Amino acid sequence: MKIAVCVSHVPDTAAKINISGDGKGIDPSGVTYVVNPYDEFAIEEALKTKEKFGGETIAISLGPEANKETLRKALAMGIDNAVLLKDESYRDSLSVAKALASEIKLHNAELVFFGKQSVDYDNSVVGQLTAELLGYNCISVAVDFKLDGSKVICEREIEGGKEVIKTSLPAVITAQKGLNEPRYASLKGIMTAKKKVIEEKTVDAANNYIEIVSFKRPAPKQAGKIIGTDASAVPELVRLLREEAKVI
Ligand SMILES: Cc1cc2nc3c(=O)[nH]c(=O)nc-3n(C[C@H](O)[C@H](O)[C@H](O)COP(=O)(O)OP(=O)(O)OC[C@H]3O[C@@H](n4cnc5c(N)ncnc54)[C@H](O)[C@@H]3O)c2cc1C
């Protein structure tokens, strides 16, 4: 079985992000990029599935040359092959999904793992859109995954409990935290990954339906107010919480 995993290369959530001069992007200077955290769960599940049932795994990323770092990490964790769909331009989620779906089709992958969300644009739709474009079944936000022949059984967390759902291959699964514990790349894996060739491909130009108008920073936080330093401040504190902050 061919198993694909789609991985995005995202700014580290701890990085300080500056908005670019035109206000429509970010200034990449000094920003550290990492594998999208949810995609690490997707990679791990692809590896576990291959270890159990055999087959071949492939990681696919759409973006600039720098995305090779993320693909290298996937290879170091144990993914067999990697493809970079090289593109520098902004793409909306549908345009990302179209490019990924075309590549997945070429590899005839029956099972495709995604993260539930890319922690930059946070749209949480690329997996589902790709499934629709491929005509595959889709289970999103999975915290457990089992394969039994061509039957797929997943668990999802819902308010107050878990939902157990099933579908059949071919399928797209989007990974939620808790699905597994992603492995660390071994030294051998890192060395092997360095030697592997990442296939580079060009993609059709983006045909976006959604355009970024601007990025805005949140309003600066107001300075804190000291009401008092002993119990006599409590009535005023309660009044402010009730009348100004309206939280009680
Ligand atoms: C500030 C900022 C900086 C960015 N910088 C880069 C960059 O340097 N390099 C870059 O390639 N992209 C960059 N992007 C784009 C980004 O990584 C994703 O392609 C894009 O965020 C998809 O967003 P989404 O919210 O629609 O994805 P979601 O729908 O939230 O993603 C769900 C899942 O789809 C898959 N997925 C999403 N995007 C891709 C992708 N491009 N390739 C493979 N699988 C994917 C992943 O499995 C992900 O977990 C940047 C975006 C922002 C906002």
Coordinates of C-alpha atoms and ligand atoms in Angstrom, one line a residue:
M1 CA 0.0 0.0 0.0
K2 CA 1.2 3.5 -0.8
I3 CA 0.8 5.9 2.1
A4 CA 1.2 9.6 1.6
V5 CA 1.7 12.3 4.2
C6 CA 1.4 16.0 3.5
V7 CA 3.6 18.3 5.6
S8 CA 3.7 22.1 5.8
H9 CA 6.7 24.1 6.9
V10 CA 5.6 26.8 9.4
P11 CA 7.1 29.6 11.5
D12 CA 8.0 28.3 15.0
T13 CA 5.2 29.4 17.3
A14 CA 7.8 30.9 19.6
A15 CA 9.2 33.1 16.8
K16 CA 8.6 36.8 16.8
I17 CA 6.8 37.6 13.6
N18 CA 7.1 41.0 11.8
I19 CA 4.7 42.1 9.1
S20 CA 6.3 42.7 5.7
G21 CA 6.5 46.2 4.2
D22 CA 3.3 45.8 2.0
G23 CA 1.3 44.5 5.1
K24 CA 0.2 41.4 3.2
G25 CA 2.9 38.9 4.4
I26 CA 5.5 38.4 7.0
D27 CA 9.1 39.4 7.0
P28 CA 10.9 36.0 7.0
S29 CA 14.2 37.4 8.2
G30 CA 15.2 35.9 11.6
V31 CA 12.1 33.6 11.7
T32 CA 12.8 29.9 12.5
Y33 CA 10.7 27.4 10.6
V34 CA 9.7 24.0 11.8
V35 CA 7.6 21.0 10.8
N36 CA 4.0 21.9 11.4
P37 CA 3.4 20.2 14.8
Y38 CA 0.2 18.4 13.8
D39 CA 2.0 17.0 10.8
E40 CA 4.5 15.2 13.1
F41 CA 1.5 13.1 14.3
A42 CA 0.6 12.5 10.6
I43 CA 4.2 11.3 9.9
E44 CA 4.2 9.0 12.9
E45 CA 0.9 7.4 11.9
A46 CA 2.1 6.9 8.4
L47 CA 5.3 5.2 9.7
K48 CA 3.3 3.0 12.2
T49 CA 0.9 1.9 9.5
K50 CA 3.8 0.9 7.2
E51 CA 5.5 -1.0 10.0
K52 CA 2.3 -3.0 10.6
F53 CA 1.1 -3.6 7.0
G54 CA 4.1 -2.9 4.8
G55 CA 4.1 -0.6 1.8
E56 CA 5.8 2.6 0.9
T57 CA 5.6 6.1 2.5
I58 CA 6.0 9.4 0.7
A59 CA 6.0 12.9 2.2
I60 CA 4.8 15.8 0.1
S61 CA 5.2 19.5 0.8
L62 CA 4.2 22.5 -1.3
G63 CA 6.2 25.7 -0.9
P64 CA 9.7 27.2 -1.4
E65 CA 13.1 25.5 -1.3
A66 CA 13.2 25.9 2.5
N67 CA 10.4 23.3 2.8
K68 CA 13.1 20.7 2.1
E69 CA 14.1 21.1 5.8
T70 CA 10.7 19.8 6.8
L71 CA 10.8 17.0 4.2
R72 CA 14.3 16.0 5.5
K73 CA 12.9 15.7 9.0
A74 CA 10.2 13.4 7.7
L75 CA 12.8 11.3 5.9
A76 CA 15.0 11.2 9.1
M77 CA 12.0 9.9 11.0
G78 CA 11.7 7.1 8.5
I79 CA 9.6 8.2 5.6
D80 CA 10.8 6.5 2.4
N81 CA 10.6 9.3 -0.2
A82 CA 9.9 13.0 -0.4
V83 CA 8.6 15.4 -3.0
L84 CA 8.8 19.2 -3.0
L85 CA 6.2 20.9 -5.1
K86 CA 8.1 24.0 -5.5
D87 CA 6.3 27.3 -5.4
E88 CA 7.1 30.7 -3.9
S89 CA 3.7 32.3 -4.3
Y90 CA 0.8 32.8 -1.9
R91 CA -1.8 30.1 -2.3
D92 CA -5.2 29.9 -0.7
S93 CA -6.2 26.5 0.9
L94 CA -8.1 25.2 -2.2
S95 CA -5.1 26.0 -4.4
V96 CA -2.8 24.1 -2.0
A97 CA -5.2 21.2 -2.0
K98 CA -5.4 21.1 -5.8
A99 CA -1.6 20.8 -6.1
L100 CA -1.4 18.2 -3.4
A101 CA -4.3 16.1 -4.8
S102 CA -2.6 16.0 -8.3
E103 CA 0.6 14.7 -6.7
I104 CA -1.2 12.1 -4.5
K105 CA -3.1 10.9 -7.6
L106 CA 0.3 10.3 -9.4
H107 CA 1.5 8.1 -6.6
N108 CA -1.8 6.2 -6.4
A109 CA -1.7 6.6 -2.6
E110 CA -4.7 4.9 -1.0
L111 CA -4.2 6.3 2.5
V112 CA -3.2 9.9 3.1
F113 CA -2.4 11.5 6.4
F114 CA -2.5 15.3 7.1
G115 CA -2.2 17.4 10.2
K116 CA -5.6 18.7 11.4
Q117 CA -4.3 22.3 11.0
S118 CA -1.3 24.3 9.7
V119 CA -0.4 26.5 12.6
D120 CA 0.2 29.6 10.4
Y121 CA -2.9 30.3 8.4
D122 CA -4.9 27.9 10.7
N123 CA -7.6 27.2 8.1
S124 CA -8.0 23.5 9.0
V125 CA -9.3 22.6 5.6
V126 CA -6.6 21.4 3.3
G127 CA -7.0 17.7 4.2
Q128 CA -10.7 17.7 3.7
L129 CA -10.5 19.7 0.4
T130 CA -7.9 17.3 -0.9
A131 CA -10.1 14.3 0.0
E132 CA -13.0 15.9 -1.9
L133 CA -10.8 16.6 -4.9
L134 CA -9.6 13.0 -4.9
G135 CA -13.0 11.5 -4.2
Y136 CA -11.6 9.8 -1.1
N137 CA -13.4 9.3 2.2
C138 CA -12.2 11.6 5.0
I139 CA -12.0 11.5 8.8
S140 CA -10.8 14.7 10.4
V141 CA -9.2 15.4 13.8
A142 CA -8.5 11.7 14.6
V143 CA -7.0 10.7 18.0
D144 CA -7.0 7.0 17.1
F145 CA -6.5 5.2 13.9
K146 CA -6.9 1.5 13.0
L147 CA -6.8 -0.3 9.7
D148 CA -8.6 -3.6 9.2
G149 CA -8.3 -4.8 5.6
S150 CA -9.8 -1.9 3.7
K151 CA -11.8 -0.8 6.7
V152 CA -10.6 2.4 8.6
I153 CA -11.8 2.9 12.2
C154 CA -11.0 6.1 14.0
E155 CA -11.8 7.9 17.2
R156 CA -12.5 11.6 17.5
E157 CA -12.8 13.6 20.7
I158 CA -16.2 15.3 21.1
E159 CA -17.6 17.3 24.0
G160 CA -17.6 15.0 27.0
G161 CA -16.4 11.8 25.3
K162 CA -15.2 10.1 22.2
E163 CA -16.8 9.2 18.9
V164 CA -15.8 5.9 17.1
I165 CA -16.3 6.1 13.4
K166 CA -15.5 4.0 10.4
T167 CA -15.0 4.3 6.7
S168 CA -13.1 2.5 4.0
L169 CA -10.0 3.1 1.8
P170 CA -9.1 5.1 -0.1
A171 CA -9.1 7.7 2.7
V172 CA -7.7 10.9 4.1
I173 CA -7.1 11.2 7.8
T174 CA -6.3 14.4 9.5
A175 CA -4.3 14.0 12.7
Q176 CA -5.1 15.6 16.1
K177 CA -2.7 15.8 19.1
G178 CA -3.0 12.5 21.0
L179 CA -3.1 10.3 17.9
N180 CA 0.4 9.0 18.8
E181 CA 3.7 10.1 20.3
P182 CA 5.9 11.2 17.3
R183 CA 9.3 9.4 17.4
Y184 CA 12.6 11.3 17.4
A185 CA 14.8 10.9 14.4
S186 CA 17.6 8.5 15.1
L187 CA 21.2 9.4 14.2
K188 CA 21.1 6.7 11.5
G189 CA 17.9 8.2 10.2
I190 CA 19.4 11.7 10.1
M191 CA 22.4 10.4 8.2
T192 CA 20.3 8.4 5.7
A193 CA 18.0 11.3 5.2
K194 CA 20.9 13.6 4.3
K195 CA 21.8 11.3 1.4
K196 CA 18.3 10.9 0.0
V197 CA 17.3 12.9 -3.0
I198 CA 14.2 15.0 -2.5
E199 CA 12.3 15.1 -5.8
E200 CA 11.5 18.6 -6.9
K201 CA 8.5 19.4 -9.2
T202 CA 6.9 22.6 -10.5
V203 CA 3.2 23.1 -10.0
D204 CA 0.5 24.9 -11.9
A205 CA 0.2 28.5 -11.1
A206 CA -2.1 29.3 -8.2
N207 CA -5.7 30.2 -9.0
N208 CA -6.7 31.8 -5.7
Y209 CA -10.3 32.6 -4.7
I210 CA -9.1 34.2 -1.5
E211 CA -6.7 37.0 -1.2
I212 CA -4.9 38.4 1.9
V213 CA -5.9 42.0 2.3
S214 CA -3.6 42.7 5.2
F215 CA -2.2 41.4 8.5
K216 CA -2.8 43.4 11.6
R217 CA -1.1 43.2 15.0
P218 CA -3.3 42.8 18.1
A219 CA -3.8 46.1 20.0
P220 CA -1.0 46.5 22.6
K221 CA -2.0 45.3 26.1
Q222 CA -2.9 48.1 28.5
A223 CA -0.7 48.5 31.5
G224 CA -2.0 46.8 34.7
K225 CA -3.7 48.7 37.4
I226 CA -2.7 48.3 41.1
I227 CA -5.9 48.8 43.2
G228 CA -4.2 48.4 46.6
T229 CA -1.9 46.0 48.4
D230 CA -4.1 44.8 51.3
A231 CA -7.6 43.5 52.0
S232 CA -9.1 47.0 52.0
A233 CA -8.7 47.0 48.1
V234 CA -11.1 44.0 47.7
P235 CA -14.4 46.0 47.4
E236 CA -12.9 48.3 44.7
L237 CA -11.4 45.3 42.9
V238 CA -14.8 43.5 43.0
R239 CA -16.5 46.7 41.7
L240 CA -14.0 47.0 38.8
L241 CA -14.3 43.4 37.9
R242 CA -18.1 43.7 37.8
E243 CA -18.5 47.2 36.2
E244 CA -15.4 47.7 34.0
A245 CA -14.1 44.2 33.1
K246 CA -17.6 42.7 33.3
V247 CA -16.2 39.3 34.2
I248 CA -18.2 38.7 37.4
Ligands
LIG1 C1 2.9 33.8 8.1 C2 3.0 32.6 7.1 C3 4.2 32.2 6.6 C4 4.3 31.1 5.8 N1 5.5 30.7 5.3 C5 5.5 29.6 4.5 C6 6.8 29.1 4.1 O1 7.8 29.6 4.5 N2 6.8 28.0 3.4 C7 5.6 27.4 3.0 O2 5.6 26.4 2.2 N3 4.4 27.9 3.3 C8 4.4 29.0 4.1 N4 3.2 29.4 4.5 C9 2.0 28.7 4.0 C10 1.7 27.5 4.8 O3 2.7 26.7 5.3 C11 0.6 26.5 4.3 O4 0.8 26.1 3.0 C12 -0.6 27.2 4.4 O5 -0.6 27.8 5.7 C13 -1.9 26.3 4.3 O6 -2.7 26.9 5.2 P1 -4.1 26.4 5.7 O7 -4.4 27.1 6.9 O8 -5.0 26.4 4.5 O9 -3.7 24.8 6.0 P2 -4.6 23.9 6.9 O10 -5.9 23.6 6.3 O11 -4.7 24.4 8.3 O12 -3.6 22.6 6.9 C14 -4.1 21.3 7.2 C15 -3.0 20.3 6.8 O13 -2.8 20.4 5.4 C16 -1.5 20.1 5.1 N5 -0.8 21.2 4.4 C17 -1.2 22.5 4.5 N6 -0.3 23.3 3.8 C18 0.5 22.4 3.1 C19 1.6 22.6 2.2 N7 1.9 23.8 1.8 N8 2.2 21.5 1.8 C20 1.8 20.2 2.3 N9 0.8 20.0 3.1 C21 0.2 21.1 3.6 C22 -0.8 19.8 6.4 O14 -0.9 18.4 6.7 C23 -1.6 20.6 7.4 O15 -1.5 20.1 8.7 C24 3.1 30.5 5.3 C25 1.9 31.0 5.8 C26 1.8 32.0 6.7 C27 0.5 32.5 7.2

